[in-house]
Coordinates of C-alpha atoms in Angstrom, one line a residue:
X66 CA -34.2 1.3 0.2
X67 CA -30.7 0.4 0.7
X68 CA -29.2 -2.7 -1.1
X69 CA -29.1 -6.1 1.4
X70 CA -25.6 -7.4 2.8
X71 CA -24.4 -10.7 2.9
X72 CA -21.2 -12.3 4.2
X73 CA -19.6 -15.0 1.2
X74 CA -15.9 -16.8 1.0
X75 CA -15.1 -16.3 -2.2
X76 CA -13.6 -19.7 -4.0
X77 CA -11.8 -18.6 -7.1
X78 CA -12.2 -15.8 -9.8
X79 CA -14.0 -16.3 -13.2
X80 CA -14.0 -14.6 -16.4
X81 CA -14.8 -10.6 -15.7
X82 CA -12.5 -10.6 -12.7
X83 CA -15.6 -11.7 -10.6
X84 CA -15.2 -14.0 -8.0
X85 CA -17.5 -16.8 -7.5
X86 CA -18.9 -17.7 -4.0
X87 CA -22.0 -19.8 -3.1
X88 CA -24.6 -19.9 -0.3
X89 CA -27.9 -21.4 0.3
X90 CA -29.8 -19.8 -2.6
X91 CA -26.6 -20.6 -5.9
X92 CA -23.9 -19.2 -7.0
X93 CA -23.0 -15.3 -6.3
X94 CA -20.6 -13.1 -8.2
X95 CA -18.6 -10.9 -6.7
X96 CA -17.3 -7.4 -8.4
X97 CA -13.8 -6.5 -6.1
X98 CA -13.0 -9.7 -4.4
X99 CA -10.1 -12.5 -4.4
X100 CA -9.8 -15.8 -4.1
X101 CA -9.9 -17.3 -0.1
X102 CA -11.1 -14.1 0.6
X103 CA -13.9 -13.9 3.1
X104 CA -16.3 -10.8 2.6
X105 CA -19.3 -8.8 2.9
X106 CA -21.2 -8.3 -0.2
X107 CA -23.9 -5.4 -1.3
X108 CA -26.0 -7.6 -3.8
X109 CA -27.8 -5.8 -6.3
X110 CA -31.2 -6.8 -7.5
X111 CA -31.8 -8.2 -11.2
X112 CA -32.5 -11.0 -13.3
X113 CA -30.1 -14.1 -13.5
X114 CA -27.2 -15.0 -11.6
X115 CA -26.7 -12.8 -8.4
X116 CA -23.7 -10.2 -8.5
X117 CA -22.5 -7.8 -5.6
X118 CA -19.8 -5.8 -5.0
X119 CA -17.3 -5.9 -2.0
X120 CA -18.3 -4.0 0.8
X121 CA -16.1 -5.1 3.4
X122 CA -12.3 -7.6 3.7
X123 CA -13.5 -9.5 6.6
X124 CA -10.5 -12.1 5.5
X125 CA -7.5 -10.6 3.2
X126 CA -5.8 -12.4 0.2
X127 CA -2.3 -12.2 0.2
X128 CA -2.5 -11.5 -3.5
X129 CA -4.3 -8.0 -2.4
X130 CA -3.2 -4.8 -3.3
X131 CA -4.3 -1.1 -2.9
X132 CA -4.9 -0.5 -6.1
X133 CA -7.2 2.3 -7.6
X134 CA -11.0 1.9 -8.1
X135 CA -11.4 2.4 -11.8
X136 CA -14.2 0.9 -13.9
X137 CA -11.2 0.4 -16.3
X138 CA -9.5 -1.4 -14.1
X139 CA -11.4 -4.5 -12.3
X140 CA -8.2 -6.6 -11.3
X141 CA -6.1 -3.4 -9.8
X142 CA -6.5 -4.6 -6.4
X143 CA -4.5 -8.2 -6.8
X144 CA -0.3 -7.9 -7.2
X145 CA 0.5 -8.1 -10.9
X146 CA 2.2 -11.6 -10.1
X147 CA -1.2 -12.6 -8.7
X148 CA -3.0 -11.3 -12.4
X149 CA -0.8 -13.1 -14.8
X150 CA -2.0 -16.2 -12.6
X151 CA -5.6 -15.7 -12.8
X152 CA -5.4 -15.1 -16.0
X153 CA -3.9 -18.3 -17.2
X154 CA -6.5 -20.0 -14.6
X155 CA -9.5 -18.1 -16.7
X156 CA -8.2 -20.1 -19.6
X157 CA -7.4 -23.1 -18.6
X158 CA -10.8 -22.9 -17.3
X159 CA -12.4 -22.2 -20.5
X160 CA -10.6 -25.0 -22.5
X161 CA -12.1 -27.3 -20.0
X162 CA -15.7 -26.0 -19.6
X163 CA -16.5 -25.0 -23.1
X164 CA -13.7 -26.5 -25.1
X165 CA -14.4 -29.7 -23.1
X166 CA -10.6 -29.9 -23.7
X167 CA -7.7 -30.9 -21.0
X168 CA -5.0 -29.6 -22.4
X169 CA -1.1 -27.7 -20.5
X170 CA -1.6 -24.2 -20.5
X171 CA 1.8 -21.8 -20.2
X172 CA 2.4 -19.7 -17.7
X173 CA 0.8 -16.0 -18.9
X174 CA 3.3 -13.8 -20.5
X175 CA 3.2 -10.4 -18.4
X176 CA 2.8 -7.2 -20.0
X177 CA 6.2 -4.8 -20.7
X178 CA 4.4 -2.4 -18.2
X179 CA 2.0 -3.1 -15.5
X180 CA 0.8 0.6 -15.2
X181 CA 0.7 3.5 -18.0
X182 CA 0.7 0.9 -21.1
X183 CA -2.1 2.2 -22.7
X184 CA -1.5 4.7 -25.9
X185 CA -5.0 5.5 -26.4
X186 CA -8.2 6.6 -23.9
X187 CA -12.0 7.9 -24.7
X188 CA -13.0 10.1 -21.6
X189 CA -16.4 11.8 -20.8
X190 CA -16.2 15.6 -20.9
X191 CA -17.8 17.0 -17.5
X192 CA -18.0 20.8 -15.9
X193 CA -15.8 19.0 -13.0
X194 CA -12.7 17.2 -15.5
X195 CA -12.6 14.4 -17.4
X196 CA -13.6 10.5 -16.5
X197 CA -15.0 7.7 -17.4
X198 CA -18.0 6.5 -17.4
X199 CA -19.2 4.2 -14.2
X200 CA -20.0 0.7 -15.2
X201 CA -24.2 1.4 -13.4
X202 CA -25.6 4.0 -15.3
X203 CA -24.4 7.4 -17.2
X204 CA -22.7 9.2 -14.6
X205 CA -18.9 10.1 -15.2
X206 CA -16.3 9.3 -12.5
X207 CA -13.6 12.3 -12.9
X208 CA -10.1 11.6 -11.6
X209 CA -6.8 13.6 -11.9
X210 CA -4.3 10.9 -13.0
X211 CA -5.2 7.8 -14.7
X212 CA -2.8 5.0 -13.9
X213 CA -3.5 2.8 -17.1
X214 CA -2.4 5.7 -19.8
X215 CA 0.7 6.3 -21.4
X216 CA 2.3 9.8 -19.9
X217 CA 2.2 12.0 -22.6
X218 CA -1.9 12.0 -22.9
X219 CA -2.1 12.2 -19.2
X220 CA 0.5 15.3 -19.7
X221 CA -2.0 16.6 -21.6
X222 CA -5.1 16.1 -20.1
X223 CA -3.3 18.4 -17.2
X224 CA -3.3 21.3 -18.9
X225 CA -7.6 21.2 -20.4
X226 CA -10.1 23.0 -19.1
X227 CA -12.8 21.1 -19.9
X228 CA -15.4 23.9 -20.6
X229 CA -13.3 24.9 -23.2
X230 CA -13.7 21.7 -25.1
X231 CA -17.4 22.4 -25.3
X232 CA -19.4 21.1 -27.5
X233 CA -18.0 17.9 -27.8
X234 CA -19.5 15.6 -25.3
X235 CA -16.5 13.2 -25.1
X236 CA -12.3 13.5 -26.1
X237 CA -10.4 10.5 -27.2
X238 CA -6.5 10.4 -27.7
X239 CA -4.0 8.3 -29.2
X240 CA -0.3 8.3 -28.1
X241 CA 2.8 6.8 -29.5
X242 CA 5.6 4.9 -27.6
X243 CA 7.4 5.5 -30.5
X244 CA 7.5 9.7 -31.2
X245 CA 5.8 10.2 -28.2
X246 CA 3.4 12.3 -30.1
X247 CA -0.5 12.5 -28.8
X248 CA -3.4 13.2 -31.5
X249 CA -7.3 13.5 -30.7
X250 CA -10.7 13.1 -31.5
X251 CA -13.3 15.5 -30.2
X252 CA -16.8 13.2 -30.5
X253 CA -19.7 15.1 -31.4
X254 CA -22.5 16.4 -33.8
X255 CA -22.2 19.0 -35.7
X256 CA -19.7 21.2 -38.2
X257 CA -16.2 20.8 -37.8
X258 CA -16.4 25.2 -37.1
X259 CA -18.1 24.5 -34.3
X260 CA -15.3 22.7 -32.8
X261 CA -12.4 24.9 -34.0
X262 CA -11.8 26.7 -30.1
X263 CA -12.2 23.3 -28.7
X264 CA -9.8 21.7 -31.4
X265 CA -7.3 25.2 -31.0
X266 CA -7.5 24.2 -26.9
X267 CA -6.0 20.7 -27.4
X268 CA -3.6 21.8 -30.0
X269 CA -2.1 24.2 -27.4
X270 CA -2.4 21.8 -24.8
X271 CA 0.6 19.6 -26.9
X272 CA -1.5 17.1 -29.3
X273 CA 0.2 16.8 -33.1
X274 CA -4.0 16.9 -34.8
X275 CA -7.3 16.9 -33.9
X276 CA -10.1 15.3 -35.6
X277 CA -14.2 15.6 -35.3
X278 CA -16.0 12.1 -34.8
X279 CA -19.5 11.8 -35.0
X280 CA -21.1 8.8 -32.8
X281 CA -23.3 6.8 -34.5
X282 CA -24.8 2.8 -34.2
X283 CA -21.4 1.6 -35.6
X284 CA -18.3 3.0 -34.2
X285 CA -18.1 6.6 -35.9
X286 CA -19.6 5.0 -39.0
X287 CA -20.8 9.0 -39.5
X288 CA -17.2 9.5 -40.3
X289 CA -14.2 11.4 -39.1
X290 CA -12.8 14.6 -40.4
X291 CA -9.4 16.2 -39.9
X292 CA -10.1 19.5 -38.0
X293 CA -6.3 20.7 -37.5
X294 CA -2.5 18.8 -37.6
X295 CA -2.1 15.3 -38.3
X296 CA -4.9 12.9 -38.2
X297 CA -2.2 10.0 -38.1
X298 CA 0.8 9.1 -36.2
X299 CA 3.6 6.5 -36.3
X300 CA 3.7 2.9 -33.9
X301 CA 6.1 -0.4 -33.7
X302 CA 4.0 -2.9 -33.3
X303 CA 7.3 -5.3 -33.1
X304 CA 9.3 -5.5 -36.5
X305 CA 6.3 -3.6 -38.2
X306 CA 5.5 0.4 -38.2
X307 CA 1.9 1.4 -38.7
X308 CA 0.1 4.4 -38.6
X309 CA -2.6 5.0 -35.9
X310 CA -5.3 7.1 -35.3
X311 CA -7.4 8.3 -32.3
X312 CA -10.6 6.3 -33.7
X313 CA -9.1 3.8 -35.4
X314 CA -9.0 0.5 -34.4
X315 CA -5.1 -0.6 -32.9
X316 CA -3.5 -2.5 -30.2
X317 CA -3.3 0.0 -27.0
X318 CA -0.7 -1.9 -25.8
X319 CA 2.2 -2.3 -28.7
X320 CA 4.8 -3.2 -26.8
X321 CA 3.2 -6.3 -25.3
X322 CA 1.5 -7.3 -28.8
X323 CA 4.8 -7.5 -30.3
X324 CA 5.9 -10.5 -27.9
X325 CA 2.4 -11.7 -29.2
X326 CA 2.6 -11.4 -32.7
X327 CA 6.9 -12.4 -32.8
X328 CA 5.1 -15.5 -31.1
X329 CA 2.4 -15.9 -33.8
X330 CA 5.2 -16.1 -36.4
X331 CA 7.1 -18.3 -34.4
X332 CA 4.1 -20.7 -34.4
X333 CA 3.3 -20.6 -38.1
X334 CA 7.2 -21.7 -39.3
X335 CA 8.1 -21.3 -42.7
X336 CA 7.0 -22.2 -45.9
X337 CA 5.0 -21.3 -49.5
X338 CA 1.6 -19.1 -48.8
X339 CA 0.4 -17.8 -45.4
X340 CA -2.6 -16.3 -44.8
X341 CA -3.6 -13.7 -42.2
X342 CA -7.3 -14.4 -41.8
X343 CA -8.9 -11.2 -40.2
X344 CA -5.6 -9.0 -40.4
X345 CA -6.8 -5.6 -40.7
X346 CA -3.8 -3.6 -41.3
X347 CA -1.2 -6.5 -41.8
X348 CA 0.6 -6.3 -38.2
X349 CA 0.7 -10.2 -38.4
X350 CA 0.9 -10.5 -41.7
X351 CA 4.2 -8.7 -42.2
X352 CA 5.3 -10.7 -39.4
X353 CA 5.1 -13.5 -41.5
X354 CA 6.3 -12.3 -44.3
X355 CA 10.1 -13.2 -43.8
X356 CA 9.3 -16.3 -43.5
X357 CA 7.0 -17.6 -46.3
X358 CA 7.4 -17.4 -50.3
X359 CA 4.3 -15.1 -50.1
X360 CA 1.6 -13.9 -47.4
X361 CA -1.5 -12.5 -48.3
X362 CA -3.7 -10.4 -45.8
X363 CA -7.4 -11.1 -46.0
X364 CA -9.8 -8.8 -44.2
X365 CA -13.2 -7.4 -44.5
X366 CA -13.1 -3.8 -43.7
X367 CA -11.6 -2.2 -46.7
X368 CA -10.9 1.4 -44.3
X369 CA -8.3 -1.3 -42.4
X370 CA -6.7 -2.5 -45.7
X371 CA -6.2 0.7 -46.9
X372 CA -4.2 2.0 -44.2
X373 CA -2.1 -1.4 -44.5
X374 CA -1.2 -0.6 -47.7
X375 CA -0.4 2.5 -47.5
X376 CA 1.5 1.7 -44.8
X377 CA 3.5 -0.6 -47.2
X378 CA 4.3 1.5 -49.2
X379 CA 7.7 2.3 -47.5
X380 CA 8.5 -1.1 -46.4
X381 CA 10.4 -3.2 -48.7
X382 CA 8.6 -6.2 -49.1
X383 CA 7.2 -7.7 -52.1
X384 CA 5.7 -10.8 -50.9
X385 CA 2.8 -9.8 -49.2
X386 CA -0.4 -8.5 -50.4
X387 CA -3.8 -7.4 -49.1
X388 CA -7.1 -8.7 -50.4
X389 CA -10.9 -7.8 -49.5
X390 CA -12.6 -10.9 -48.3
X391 CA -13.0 -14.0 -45.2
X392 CA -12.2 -17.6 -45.0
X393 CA -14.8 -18.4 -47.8
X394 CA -11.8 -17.7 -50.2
X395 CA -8.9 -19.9 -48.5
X396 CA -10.4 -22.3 -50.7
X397 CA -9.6 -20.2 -53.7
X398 CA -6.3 -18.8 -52.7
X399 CA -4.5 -22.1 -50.5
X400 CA -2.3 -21.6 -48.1
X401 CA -0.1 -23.6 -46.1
X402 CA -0.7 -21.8 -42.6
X403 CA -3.7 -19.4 -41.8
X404 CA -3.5 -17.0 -38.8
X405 CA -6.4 -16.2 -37.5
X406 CA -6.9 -13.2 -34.9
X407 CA -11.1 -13.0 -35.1
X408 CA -12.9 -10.2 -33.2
X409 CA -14.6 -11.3 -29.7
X410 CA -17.4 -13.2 -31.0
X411 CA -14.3 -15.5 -32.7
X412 CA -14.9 -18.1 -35.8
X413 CA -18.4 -18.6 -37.1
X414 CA -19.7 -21.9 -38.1
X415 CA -18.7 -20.6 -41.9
X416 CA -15.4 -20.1 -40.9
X417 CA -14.4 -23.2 -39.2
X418 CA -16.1 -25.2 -42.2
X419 CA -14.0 -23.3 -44.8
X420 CA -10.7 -23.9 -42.4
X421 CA -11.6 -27.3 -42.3
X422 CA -11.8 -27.2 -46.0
X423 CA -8.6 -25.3 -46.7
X424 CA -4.9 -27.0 -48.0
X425 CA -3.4 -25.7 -44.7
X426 CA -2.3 -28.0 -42.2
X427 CA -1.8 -25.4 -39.6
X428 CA -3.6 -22.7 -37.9
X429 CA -2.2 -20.2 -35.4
X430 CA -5.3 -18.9 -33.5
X431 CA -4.7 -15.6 -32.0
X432 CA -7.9 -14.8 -29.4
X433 CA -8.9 -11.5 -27.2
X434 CA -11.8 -14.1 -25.8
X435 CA -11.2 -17.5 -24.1
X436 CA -14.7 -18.5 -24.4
X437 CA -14.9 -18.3 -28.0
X438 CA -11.6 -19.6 -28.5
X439 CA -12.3 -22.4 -26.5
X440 CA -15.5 -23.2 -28.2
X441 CA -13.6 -22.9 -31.7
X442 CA -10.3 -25.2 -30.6
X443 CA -12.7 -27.7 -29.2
X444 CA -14.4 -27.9 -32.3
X445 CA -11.7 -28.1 -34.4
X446 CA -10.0 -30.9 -32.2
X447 CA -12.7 -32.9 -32.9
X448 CA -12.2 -32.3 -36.4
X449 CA -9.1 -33.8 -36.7
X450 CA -7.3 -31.5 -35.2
X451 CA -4.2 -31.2 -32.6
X452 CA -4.0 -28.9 -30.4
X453 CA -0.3 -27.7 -29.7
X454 CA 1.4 -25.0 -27.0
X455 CA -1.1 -22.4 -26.2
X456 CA 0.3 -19.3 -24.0
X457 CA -1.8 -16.6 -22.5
X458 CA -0.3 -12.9 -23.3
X459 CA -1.1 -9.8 -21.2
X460 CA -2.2 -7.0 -22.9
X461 CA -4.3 -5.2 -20.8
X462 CA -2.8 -5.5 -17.2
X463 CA -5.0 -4.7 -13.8
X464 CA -7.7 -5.8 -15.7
X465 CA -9.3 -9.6 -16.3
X466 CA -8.6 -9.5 -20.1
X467 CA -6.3 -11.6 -21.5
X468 CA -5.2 -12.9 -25.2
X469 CA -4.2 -16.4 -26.6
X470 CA -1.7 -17.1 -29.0
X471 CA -2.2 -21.0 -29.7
X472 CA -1.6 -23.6 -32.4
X473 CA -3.6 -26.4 -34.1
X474 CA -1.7 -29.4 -36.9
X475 CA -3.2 -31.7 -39.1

């Protein structure tokens, strides 16, 4: 039974790069579309609000591009100019309808690149090539080229046959703007001998390591185990060099979270004792560190902490420390500014209580959600809180993600 058509102007885009149209029946969302656009739509059946993909342009955006149909890629077919615009819309948007806040919101600050910014990628492994996996169902869409990733993994992906990366089900890489160098993760179950032709394949193909990951319910909480080379290579992130892995968790776009994180130091000024709530590996952190008597990173993950220090090790800066733990120890410690750069699901209830506890009159909120930020700025302006300049930053151009760097006084 084939999927029912409908023909919907579309009135502006919301947050997933859908746009929103309405007819008789509610609201509509609309995978591939742009705003003043008129279009048919396939709607697909399910629970809640209704969503449909573009079938037909029946009315053209000027703001439309050709762009490539990638389930990694969900803004491709606006001009980048058109992106960074949307994207301050999505939150300005979300500081008014959850924040419940009217506040000026800059203009977004584009991306270094547009296209082939991203230093890391996780493909399905299929007889027919690599791809990724379509957003309905398991099914991998295989290309030749992919548009979003740094040259030197797609150099490499070039040259695999992927039959001879067999038994691994998936391949992720990791590149470096820096060395250029590529390492890789084969994903899996089993021995690391097993994988030794498939790990000899990708070393001939030109990565510097390969390493075995086993899934599991948490990211490769089964561990990760050096199969050949390095398991490690070196980054900028900005004034800071980190290591990075093919598993690990890292910005895939350093060049444009350096403008971020300069910004974030900017923001928090000078003074005694910072503290870089959430900081993983201390990108933020050693940021601040130039600027402020002492900085101490706090984090949870103590995989992330090590790496930071040891990535210390060579810098020379005795100021800055790391320390397992959240915001129930700001309390404890003091500080003068916290930085906070939460995961998706932002602050908890916990967390804005012990802010609101703290010594620090400042916090420099650093979000990869606008919901969540919103909802957490909103309630800390009621508070007691002021909200100051808050900028969107591009990360993760031709798609609908976008970060925050924004800052609150008391």
């Amino acid at each position: 039974m084939s999927e029912p058509l409908t023909t919907l102007e579309i009135e502006k885009l919301v947050a997933g790069g859908l746009g929103l149209a309405r007819d008789d029946s509610g609201v509509v969302l609309v995978r591939g579309a742009l705003p003043g656009e008129r279009v048919t739509v396939t709607l697909r059946s399910g629970k809640g609000v209704r969503q449909g993909r573009v079938a037909e342009v029946l009315r053209r955006s000027p703001d439309r591009v050709d762009g490539p149909e990638l389930p990694t890629a969900d803004l491709a077919h606006a001009s980048y100019d058109a992106q960074l615009v949307y994207k301050r819309a999505f939150v300005e948007e979300a500081l008014t309808r959850i924040g419940k806040l009217r506040h000026d919101v800059a203009d977004t600050v584009p991306s270094p690149e547009a296209w082939h910014y991203r230093n890391t990628a996780q493909y399905l492994i299929t007889p027919q090539g690599l791809g990724y996996r379509e957003r309905r169902g398991s099914a991998a869409q295989v290309f030749e080229d992919d548009p979003l990733v740094m040259a030197q993994i797609t150099a490499i992906v070039r040259k695999l046959d992927p039959t001879a990366l067999d038994p691994a089900g998936e391949v992720a890489f990791r590149a470096s703007h820096k060395t250029g160098e590529v390492v890789a993760a084969l994903i899996g179950a089993g021995e690391p001998r097993t994988f030794l032709r498939a790990s000899d394949h990708l070393m001939d193909a030109g990565v510097v390591g390969v390493s075995l990951a086993v899934p599991a319910g948490r990211r490769f909480s089964a561990g990760v185990q050096l199969i050949a080379g390095e398991s490690e290579i070196q980054e900028d992130f900005g004034d800071v060099q980190l290591s990075i892995s093919a598993t690990g968790f890292a910005q895939v776009n350093p060049p444009a979270a350096a403008l971020a994180y300069r910004r974030a130091a900017a923001l928090a000024g000078q003074g005694d004792h910072a503290v870089d709530l959430y900081g993983g590996t201390g990108a933020i952190g050693r940021h601040l560190a130039p600027h402020f008597r002492r900085v101490t990173v706090l984090d949870t993950d103590p995989e992330a902490l090590a790496r930071g220090r040891k990535d210390l090790a060579g810098a020379p800066l005795k100021n800055l420390k790391f320390r397992q733990g959240d915001a129930a120890l700001l309390t404890e410690i003091g500080a003068d500014v916290v930085v906070v750069d939460p995961p998706r699901a932002g602050l908890d209830d916990a967390a804005r209580d012990q802010l609101q506890d703290s010594t620090a009159d400042r916090i420099v909120y650093v979000s990869c959600d606008p919901a969540t930020w919103a909802r957490d700025v909103g309630d800390l302006v009621r508070r007691g809180w002021t909200l100051g300049p808050v900028t969107p930053h591009d990360f993760y151009p031709q798609t609908s993600h976008v970060e925050i760097v924004s800052v609150l006084d008391r």
